CSV table of C-alpha atoms and ligand atoms in Angstrom, one decimal:
chain,number,residue,atom,x,y,z
A,3,UNK,CA,91.6,92.7,-55.1
A,4,UNK,CA,90.7,96.2,-56.6
A,5,UNK,CA,90.9,96.6,-60.3
A,6,UNK,CA,90.9,99.8,-62.2
A,7,UNK,CA,89.0,99.6,-65.5
A,8,UNK,CA,89.6,102.7,-67.7
A,9,UNK,CA,86.8,103.2,-70.3
A,10,UNK,CA,84.7,100.9,-68.1
A,11,UNK,CA,81.4,102.4,-69.2
A,12,UNK,CA,82.2,101.6,-72.8
A,13,UNK,CA,81.2,98.6,-75.0
A,14,UNK,CA,83.9,96.1,-74.0
A,15,UNK,CA,84.7,97.8,-70.8
A,16,UNK,CA,81.2,97.4,-69.3
A,17,UNK,CA,81.0,93.8,-70.2
A,18,UNK,CA,84.4,93.2,-68.6
A,19,UNK,CA,83.4,95.0,-65.4
A,20,UNK,CA,80.4,92.7,-65.1
A,21,UNK,CA,82.7,89.6,-65.5
A,22,UNK,CA,85.2,91.0,-63.0
A,23,UNK,CA,82.5,91.6,-60.4
A,24,UNK,CA,81.0,88.2,-60.9
A,25,UNK,CA,84.5,86.8,-60.3
A,26,UNK,CA,84.6,88.7,-56.9
A,27,UNK,CA,86.9,91.5,-57.8
A,28,UNK,CA,86.3,95.1,-56.5
A,29,UNK,CA,86.1,97.4,-59.5
A,30,UNK,CA,86.8,101.1,-59.9
A,31,UNK,CA,85.9,102.7,-63.2
A,32,UNK,CA,87.5,105.8,-64.8
A,33,UNK,CA,85.5,107.1,-67.8
A,34,UNK,CA,85.2,110.5,-69.3
A,35,UNK,CA,81.8,109.7,-70.9
A,36,UNK,CA,83.0,110.8,-74.3
A,37,UNK,CA,81.6,107.6,-75.9
A,38,UNK,CA,79.2,106.4,-73.2
A,39,UNK,CA,76.5,107.5,-70.8
A,40,UNK,CA,76.4,107.4,-67.0
A,41,UNK,CA,73.3,105.1,-66.9
A,42,UNK,CA,75.6,102.2,-68.0
A,43,UNK,CA,76.8,102.3,-64.4
A,44,UNK,CA,73.4,101.4,-63.0
A,45,UNK,CA,72.9,98.8,-65.8
A,46,UNK,CA,76.1,97.1,-64.7
A,47,UNK,CA,75.0,97.2,-61.1
A,48,UNK,CA,71.6,95.7,-62.1
A,49,UNK,CA,73.4,92.7,-63.6
A,50,UNK,CA,76.0,92.1,-61.0
A,51,UNK,CA,74.1,93.5,-57.9
A,52,UNK,CA,77.2,95.5,-57.1
A,53,UNK,CA,77.8,99.1,-58.1
A,54,UNK,CA,81.4,99.8,-59.1
A,55,UNK,CA,83.2,102.9,-57.9
A,56,UNK,CA,83.2,105.5,-60.6
A,57,UNK,CA,85.4,108.5,-61.2
A,58,UNK,CA,84.6,111.0,-64.0
A,59,UNK,CA,88.2,111.6,-65.1
A,60,UNK,CA,89.7,112.4,-68.4
A,61,UNK,CA,93.0,110.5,-68.6
A,62,UNK,CA,94.5,113.4,-70.6
A,63,UNK,CA,94.4,115.3,-67.2
A,64,UNK,CA,97.7,114.3,-65.8
A,65,UNK,CA,97.0,115.9,-62.4
A,66,UNK,CA,93.7,114.1,-62.1
A,67,UNK,CA,95.4,110.8,-62.9
A,68,UNK,CA,98.1,111.4,-60.4
A,69,UNK,CA,95.6,112.3,-57.7
A,70,UNK,CA,93.5,109.2,-58.4
A,71,UNK,CA,96.5,106.8,-58.1
A,72,UNK,CA,97.8,108.4,-55.0
A,73,UNK,CA,94.4,108.0,-53.2
A,74,UNK,CA,93.3,104.6,-54.5
A,75,UNK,CA,95.1,101.3,-53.8
A,76,UNK,CA,94.9,99.4,-57.1
A,77,UNK,CA,96.1,95.8,-57.7
A,78,UNK,CA,95.7,95.8,-61.5
A,79,UNK,CA,94.7,98.0,-64.4
A,80,UNK,CA,92.6,97.0,-67.5
A,81,UNK,CA,93.0,99.9,-70.0
A,82,UNK,CA,90.2,100.3,-72.5
A,83,UNK,CA,89.9,104.1,-72.6
A,84,UNK,CA,90.8,105.3,-76.1
A,85,UNK,CA,89.2,106.7,-79.3
A,86,UNK,CA,88.6,103.7,-81.6
A,87,UNK,CA,86.9,104.7,-84.9
A,88,UNK,CA,89.2,103.9,-87.8
A,89,UNK,CA,87.6,106.4,-90.2
A,90,UNK,CA,87.4,109.2,-87.7
A,91,UNK,CA,91.1,108.8,-86.8
A,92,UNK,CA,91.9,109.6,-90.4
A,93,UNK,CA,89.9,112.8,-90.2
A,94,UNK,CA,91.4,113.9,-86.8
A,95,UNK,CA,94.8,112.2,-86.3
A,96,UNK,CA,96.2,114.6,-83.7
A,97,UNK,CA,93.2,114.2,-81.4
A,98,UNK,CA,93.7,110.4,-81.7
A,99,UNK,CA,97.4,110.6,-80.8
A,100,UNK,CA,96.7,113.1,-78.0
A,101,UNK,CA,94.0,111.0,-76.5
A,102,UNK,CA,95.2,107.4,-77.0
A,103,UNK,CA,98.9,108.0,-76.3
A,104,UNK,CA,99.0,110.7,-73.6
A,105,UNK,CA,96.3,108.8,-71.6
A,106,UNK,CA,98.3,105.6,-71.8
A,107,UNK,CA,101.5,107.3,-70.8
A,108,UNK,CA,100.0,109.1,-67.8
A,109,UNK,CA,98.4,105.8,-66.5
A,110,UNK,CA,101.7,104.0,-66.9
A,111,UNK,CA,103.6,106.8,-65.1
A,112,UNK,CA,101.3,106.8,-62.1
A,113,UNK,CA,101.2,103.0,-62.0
A,114,UNK,CA,105.0,103.1,-61.8
A,115,UNK,CA,105.0,105.8,-59.1
A,116,UNK,CA,102.5,103.8,-57.0
A,117,UNK,CA,104.0,100.3,-57.5
A,118,UNK,CA,101.0,99.0,-59.5
A,119,UNK,CA,102.5,96.4,-61.8
A,120,UNK,CA,99.7,94.4,-63.5
A,121,UNK,CA,98.5,95.9,-66.8
A,122,UNK,CA,96.1,94.6,-69.4
A,123,UNK,CA,96.1,96.6,-72.7
A,124,UNK,CA,93.2,96.7,-75.2
A,125,UNK,CA,94.9,96.2,-78.5
A,126,UNK,CA,93.6,95.2,-81.9
A,127,UNK,CA,94.2,92.9,-84.8
A,128,UNK,CA,94.4,96.1,-86.9
A,129,UNK,CA,98.2,96.1,-86.0
A,130,UNK,CA,98.6,93.3,-88.6
A,131,UNK,CA,97.1,95.2,-91.5
A,132,UNK,CA,96.4,92.7,-94.3
A,133,UNK,CA,98.3,89.7,-93.0
A,134,UNK,CA,100.3,87.7,-95.5
A,135,UNK,CA,99.2,84.4,-94.0
A,136,UNK,CA,95.8,83.3,-92.5
A,137,UNK,CA,94.8,82.5,-89.9
A,138,UNK,CA,96.9,85.2,-88.1
A,139,UNK,CA,99.3,84.3,-85.4
A,140,UNK,CA,100.8,86.6,-82.7
A,141,UNK,CA,104.1,86.3,-84.6
A,142,UNK,CA,102.6,87.7,-87.8
A,143,UNK,CA,104.6,90.8,-88.8
A,144,UNK,CA,103.3,94.2,-87.6
A,145,UNK,CA,102.6,96.1,-90.8
A,146,UNK,CA,102.6,99.9,-91.2
A,147,UNK,CA,99.3,101.0,-89.7
A,148,UNK,CA,96.5,101.8,-92.2
A,149,UNK,CA,95.1,104.5,-89.9
A,150,UNK,CA,96.1,106.7,-87.0
A,151,UNK,CA,93.8,104.6,-84.8
A,152,UNK,CA,95.8,101.4,-85.7
A,153,UNK,CA,99.0,103.4,-85.3
A,154,UNK,CA,98.1,104.3,-81.7
A,155,UNK,CA,97.7,100.6,-80.9
A,156,UNK,CA,101.1,99.8,-82.4
A,157,UNK,CA,102.8,102.7,-80.6
A,158,UNK,CA,100.9,101.8,-77.4
A,159,UNK,CA,102.3,98.3,-77.4
A,160,UNK,CA,105.8,99.7,-78.0
A,161,UNK,CA,105.4,102.2,-75.1
A,162,UNK,CA,104.3,99.4,-72.7
A,163,UNK,CA,107.1,97.1,-73.8
A,164,UNK,CA,109.7,99.8,-73.0
A,165,UNK,CA,107.9,100.4,-69.7
A,166,UNK,CA,108.4,96.8,-68.7
A,167,UNK,CA,112.2,97.2,-69.2
A,168,UNK,CA,112.6,99.9,-66.6
A,169,UNK,CA,110.2,98.8,-63.9
A,170,UNK,CA,108.4,95.8,-62.5
A,171,UNK,CA,105.5,96.4,-64.9
A,172,UNK,CA,104.0,93.2,-66.2
A,173,UNK,CA,101.7,93.6,-69.2
A,174,UNK,CA,99.5,91.6,-71.5
A,175,UNK,CA,98.3,93.1,-74.8
A,176,UNK,CA,95.1,91.6,-76.0
A,177,UNK,CA,94.7,91.9,-79.8
A,178,UNK,CA,90.9,91.8,-80.4
A,179,UNK,CA,89.5,90.8,-83.7
A,180,UNK,CA,85.9,92.0,-84.2
A,181,UNK,CA,84.0,92.4,-81.0
A,182,UNK,CA,80.2,92.1,-81.5
A,183,UNK,CA,77.0,91.3,-79.6
A,184,UNK,CA,75.7,92.2,-76.1
A,185,UNK,CA,75.2,90.8,-72.6
A,186,UNK,CA,72.3,88.2,-72.5
A,187,UNK,CA,70.4,90.5,-70.1
A,188,UNK,CA,70.2,93.0,-73.0
A,189,UNK,CA,71.0,95.7,-70.3
A,190,UNK,CA,74.4,96.6,-71.8
A,191,UNK,CA,75.7,96.5,-75.4
A,192,UNK,CA,77.3,98.4,-78.2
A,193,UNK,CA,76.1,102.1,-78.0
A,194,UNK,CA,77.3,103.8,-81.2
A,195,UNK,CA,76.9,107.6,-80.9
A,196,UNK,CA,75.8,109.0,-84.2
A,197,UNK,CA,76.0,107.0,-87.5
A,198,UNK,CA,77.6,103.5,-86.6
A,199,UNK,CA,81.0,102.9,-88.1
A,200,UNK,CA,81.0,99.2,-87.4
A,201,UNK,CA,79.0,96.6,-89.2
A,202,UNK,CA,76.8,95.0,-86.6
A,203,UNK,CA,75.3,98.2,-85.1
A,204,UNK,CA,74.5,99.3,-88.6
A,205,UNK,CA,72.9,95.9,-89.3
A,206,UNK,CA,70.7,96.1,-86.2
A,207,UNK,CA,69.8,99.7,-86.8
A,208,UNK,CA,68.8,98.9,-90.4
A,209,UNK,CA,66.7,96.0,-89.2
A,210,UNK,CA,65.1,98.3,-86.6
A,211,UNK,CA,64.2,100.8,-89.3
A,212,UNK,CA,66.5,103.5,-87.9
A,213,UNK,CA,68.7,103.3,-91.0
A,214,UNK,CA,67.1,102.9,-94.4
A,215,UNK,CA,69.7,100.6,-96.0
A,216,UNK,CA,72.9,98.9,-95.1
A,217,UNK,CA,75.7,99.6,-97.6
A,218,UNK,CA,78.1,96.7,-98.1
A,219,UNK,CA,81.5,98.2,-98.7
A,220,UNK,CA,82.7,96.2,-101.7
A,221,UNK,CA,81.7,92.9,-103.2
A,222,UNK,CA,84.7,92.5,-105.5
A,223,UNK,CA,87.2,91.2,-102.9
A,224,UNK,CA,89.0,87.9,-103.6
A,225,UNK,CA,86.8,86.0,-101.3
A,226,UNK,CA,84.2,83.2,-101.9
A,227,UNK,CA,81.3,85.7,-102.2
A,228,UNK,CA,83.3,88.8,-102.9
A,229,UNK,CA,82.6,90.5,-99.5
A,230,UNK,CA,85.3,91.0,-96.9
A,231,UNK,CA,86.0,88.4,-94.2
A,232,UNK,CA,86.4,89.1,-90.4
A,233,UNK,CA,86.6,87.1,-87.2
A,234,UNK,CA,83.5,88.2,-85.2
A,235,UNK,CA,83.9,87.4,-81.5
A,236,UNK,CA,81.1,87.7,-78.9
A,237,UNK,CA,81.9,90.5,-76.5
A,238,UNK,CA,81.2,88.3,-73.5
A,239,UNK,CA,83.8,85.8,-74.6
A,240,UNK,CA,86.2,88.7,-75.1
A,241,UNK,CA,85.4,90.0,-71.6
A,242,UNK,CA,86.1,86.6,-70.0
A,243,UNK,CA,89.5,86.5,-71.7
A,244,UNK,CA,90.4,89.7,-69.8
A,245,UNK,CA,89.7,88.0,-66.5
A,246,UNK,CA,91.9,85.0,-67.5
A,247,UNK,CA,94.7,87.4,-68.6
A,248,UNK,CA,94.4,89.4,-65.4
A,249,UNK,CA,94.6,86.3,-63.2
A,250,UNK,CA,97.6,85.2,-65.2
A,251,UNK,CA,99.4,88.3,-64.0
A,252,UNK,CA,98.1,88.4,-60.5
A,253,UNK,CA,99.2,84.8,-60.0
A,254,UNK,CA,102.6,85.5,-61.7
A,255,UNK,CA,102.0,82.8,-64.3
A,256,UNK,CA,103.1,85.2,-67.1
A,257,UNK,CA,106.3,83.9,-68.9
A,258,UNK,CA,107.5,87.3,-69.9
A,259,UNK,CA,107.0,90.9,-68.7
A,260,UNK,CA,105.2,91.7,-72.0
A,261,UNK,CA,102.9,89.1,-73.6
A,262,UNK,CA,100.5,89.3,-76.6
A,263,UNK,CA,97.5,87.2,-77.3
A,264,UNK,CA,95.1,87.2,-80.3
A,265,UNK,CA,91.5,87.1,-79.2
A,266,UNK,CA,89.2,85.7,-81.9
A,267,UNK,CA,87.1,82.7,-82.7
A,268,UNK,CA,89.5,81.4,-85.3
A,269,UNK,CA,86.7,81.4,-87.9
A,270,UNK,CA,86.2,84.0,-90.6
A,271,UNK,CA,82.8,85.1,-91.9
A,272,UNK,CA,82.1,87.4,-94.8
A,273,UNK,CA,79.8,90.4,-94.6
A,274,UNK,CA,77.1,88.5,-96.6
A,275,UNK,CA,77.4,85.5,-94.3
A,276,UNK,CA,76.9,87.8,-91.3
A,277,UNK,CA,73.8,89.3,-93.0
A,278,UNK,CA,72.3,85.9,-93.8
A,279,UNK,CA,73.0,84.7,-90.3
A,280,UNK,CA,71.4,87.8,-88.8
A,281,UNK,CA,68.3,87.3,-91.0
A,282,UNK,CA,68.0,83.7,-89.8
A,283,UNK,CA,68.3,84.5,-86.1
A,284,UNK,CA,66.2,87.7,-86.1
A,285,UNK,CA,63.6,86.7,-88.7
A,286,UNK,CA,64.1,90.1,-90.3
A,287,UNK,CA,64.9,90.8,-94.0
A,288,UNK,CA,67.7,93.2,-94.2
A,289,UNK,CA,67.7,95.9,-96.8
A,290,UNK,CA,71.2,96.2,-98.2
A,291,UNK,CA,73.1,97.3,-101.3
A,292,UNK,CA,76.6,97.0,-102.6
A,293,UNK,CA,78.7,100.1,-102.8
A,294,UNK,CA,82.5,100.8,-103.4
A,295,UNK,CA,85.1,99.4,-101.0
A,296,UNK,CA,85.8,101.6,-97.9
A,297,UNK,CA,89.3,103.1,-97.9
A,298,UNK,CA,91.7,101.3,-95.5
A,299,UNK,CA,89.7,98.1,-95.3
A,300,UNK,CA,91.5,94.8,-95.7
A,301,UNK,CA,90.2,91.7,-97.5
A,302,UNK,CA,90.4,89.1,-94.8
A,303,UNK,CA,91.4,88.6,-91.1
A,304,UNK,CA,90.8,85.8,-88.7
A,305,UNK,CA,92.7,84.6,-85.7
A,306,UNK,CA,95.0,81.6,-85.1
A,307,UNK,CA,93.7,80.8,-81.6
A,308,UNK,CA,96.4,78.2,-80.7
A,309,UNK,CA,98.4,80.4,-78.3
A,310,UNK,CA,95.4,81.9,-76.5
A,311,UNK,CA,93.9,78.4,-76.1
A,312,UNK,CA,97.2,76.8,-74.9
A,313,UNK,CA,98.8,79.6,-72.9
A,314,UNK,CA,95.8,81.4,-71.6
A,315,UNK,CA,93.6,78.3,-71.4
A,316,UNK,CA,90.8,80.4,-73.0
A,317,UNK,CA,88.6,79.7,-76.0
A,318,UNK,CA,85.7,81.6,-77.5
A,319,UNK,CA,82.5,79.6,-76.7
A,320,UNK,CA,79.7,81.6,-78.2
A,321,UNK,CA,78.7,81.4,-81.8
A,322,UNK,CA,78.1,84.0,-84.5
A,323,UNK,CA,74.4,83.2,-84.1
A,324,UNK,CA,74.5,83.8,-80.3
A,325,UNK,CA,76.3,87.1,-80.9
A,326,UNK,CA,74.0,88.4,-83.6
A,327,UNK,CA,70.8,87.4,-81.7
A,328,UNK,CA,72.2,89.2,-78.6
A,329,UNK,CA,72.9,92.3,-80.7
A,330,UNK,CA,69.4,92.2,-82.0
A,331,UNK,CA,67.8,91.8,-78.6
A,332,UNK,CA,69.9,94.7,-77.3
A,333,UNK,CA,68.8,96.9,-80.3
A,334,UNK,CA,65.2,96.2,-79.5
A,335,UNK,CA,65.7,97.7,-76.0
A,336,UNK,CA,67.0,101.0,-77.4
A,337,UNK,CA,64.5,103.8,-78.0
B,7,LIG,C1,83.6,94.9,-90.6
B,7,LIG,C2,83.4,94.6,-92.1
B,7,LIG,C3,83.6,96.5,-93.6
B,7,LIG,C4,80.2,98.8,-92.0
B,7,LIG,C5,87.5,98.0,-87.1
B,7,LIG,C6,88.8,98.2,-86.4
B,7,LIG,C7,89.0,97.3,-85.3
B,7,LIG,C8,87.9,97.4,-84.4
B,7,LIG,C9,86.6,97.0,-85.1
B,7,LIG,C10,87.9,99.0,-82.6
B,7,LIG,C11,84.3,95.3,-93.1
B,7,LIG,C12,82.1,96.0,-93.5
B,7,LIG,C13,81.1,97.8,-92.2
B,7,LIG,C14,79.2,99.0,-93.0
B,7,LIG,C15,80.2,97.3,-94.3
B,7,LIG,N1,87.8,98.7,-83.9
B,7,LIG,N2,81.1,97.0,-93.3
B,7,LIG,N3,79.2,98.2,-94.1
B,7,LIG,O1,86.8,97.6,-90.0
B,7,LIG,O2,86.9,95.1,-89.5
B,7,LIG,O3,87.5,96.7,-87.7
B,7,LIG,O4,86.5,98.0,-86.1
B,7,LIG,O5,88.1,98.2,-81.7
B,7,LIG,O6,90.2,97.6,-84.7
B,7,LIG,O7,89.9,98.0,-87.4
B,7,LIG,O8,85.2,96.5,-88.4
B,7,LIG,O9,82.7,96.6,-88.3
B,7,LIG,O10,83.9,98.5,-89.4
B,7,LIG,O11,83.8,96.4,-90.6
B,7,LIG,O12,80.2,96.6,-95.3
B,7,LIG,O13,78.3,99.9,-92.8
B,7,LIG,O14,82.1,95.1,-92.4
B,7,LIG,O15,83.9,96.9,-94.9
B,7,LIG,O16,84.6,94.4,-94.1
B,7,LIG,P1,86.6,96.5,-89.1
B,7,LIG,P2,83.8,97.1,-89.1
């Protein structure tokens, strides 16, 4: 079975490629290296002892996508390739719509033209905005997106849904909560380019002395300790969920042509709890300060994992401690 992984040299993509290979799948990666580096390919091979095929293609290049699909027999697609920084998307919305939407459309068009019907879409809990009820189920209402990034995920799901109505496309959208951590080998992990937008890379870079202080965006939220709550899921647990979802489609166990699953641990942790846990597992004291809330942030989000556990037969197994320690070990390998 040959699986195309777009964005396969990225954070979640690379971890998913390793799990696919260890499950015996042949993997071909398309990545334009906008948010990654080519040495991740060798790192993946050093973990799985198999080097994936790699094509340096920008999915906005419609002809290149067409040429790829007409010359590669693919059994399924896992689509990670997208721009994903919430704040950046507010600064450059058109680039986000161009990249995230046109790439998706071109991949879906060529899948249809080449009778490739199994599709896994990288979506996000950001589609829920600040949910009215916690934990968040897959039936929670989709709220107007707080950012162009979140909007591209909402629009993406709608495009895929419409695609399943006019072809034999079968799709699963996986709505991630907050992916963190790194592979236990510390050979792959989160590689933020420039100043990290997400919490954990900023934490590990502060602990490593690369950043002078961690700013906590707001300690006046209506939460037990005043800092915002998220559902932090280990990236390896997340990667494994992609294999389960892919197999569901390959073995035709899906119950609808478009399905959605929340991927989280079901547990919420505040920023301060994350910091305290990191200090415990790393033995480092973190230098942090409280500053104003970040525009667009929500107070609290954590997943109701019932459907994913029951329907997918998947459950997150790794703890916040495991994830934070793996992130720290990964940081220590970076120059
Ligand atoms: C987590 C918490 C911040 C940085 C976004 C997207 C989501 C996914 C993950 C792509 C928040 C606080 C952060 C810092 C802080 N993106 N924080 N200081 O915003 O929950 O989710 O990134 O896949 O789709 O919505 O993640 O890591 O940016 O923030 O206090 O320097 O940490 O306010 O409460 P977020 P995050």
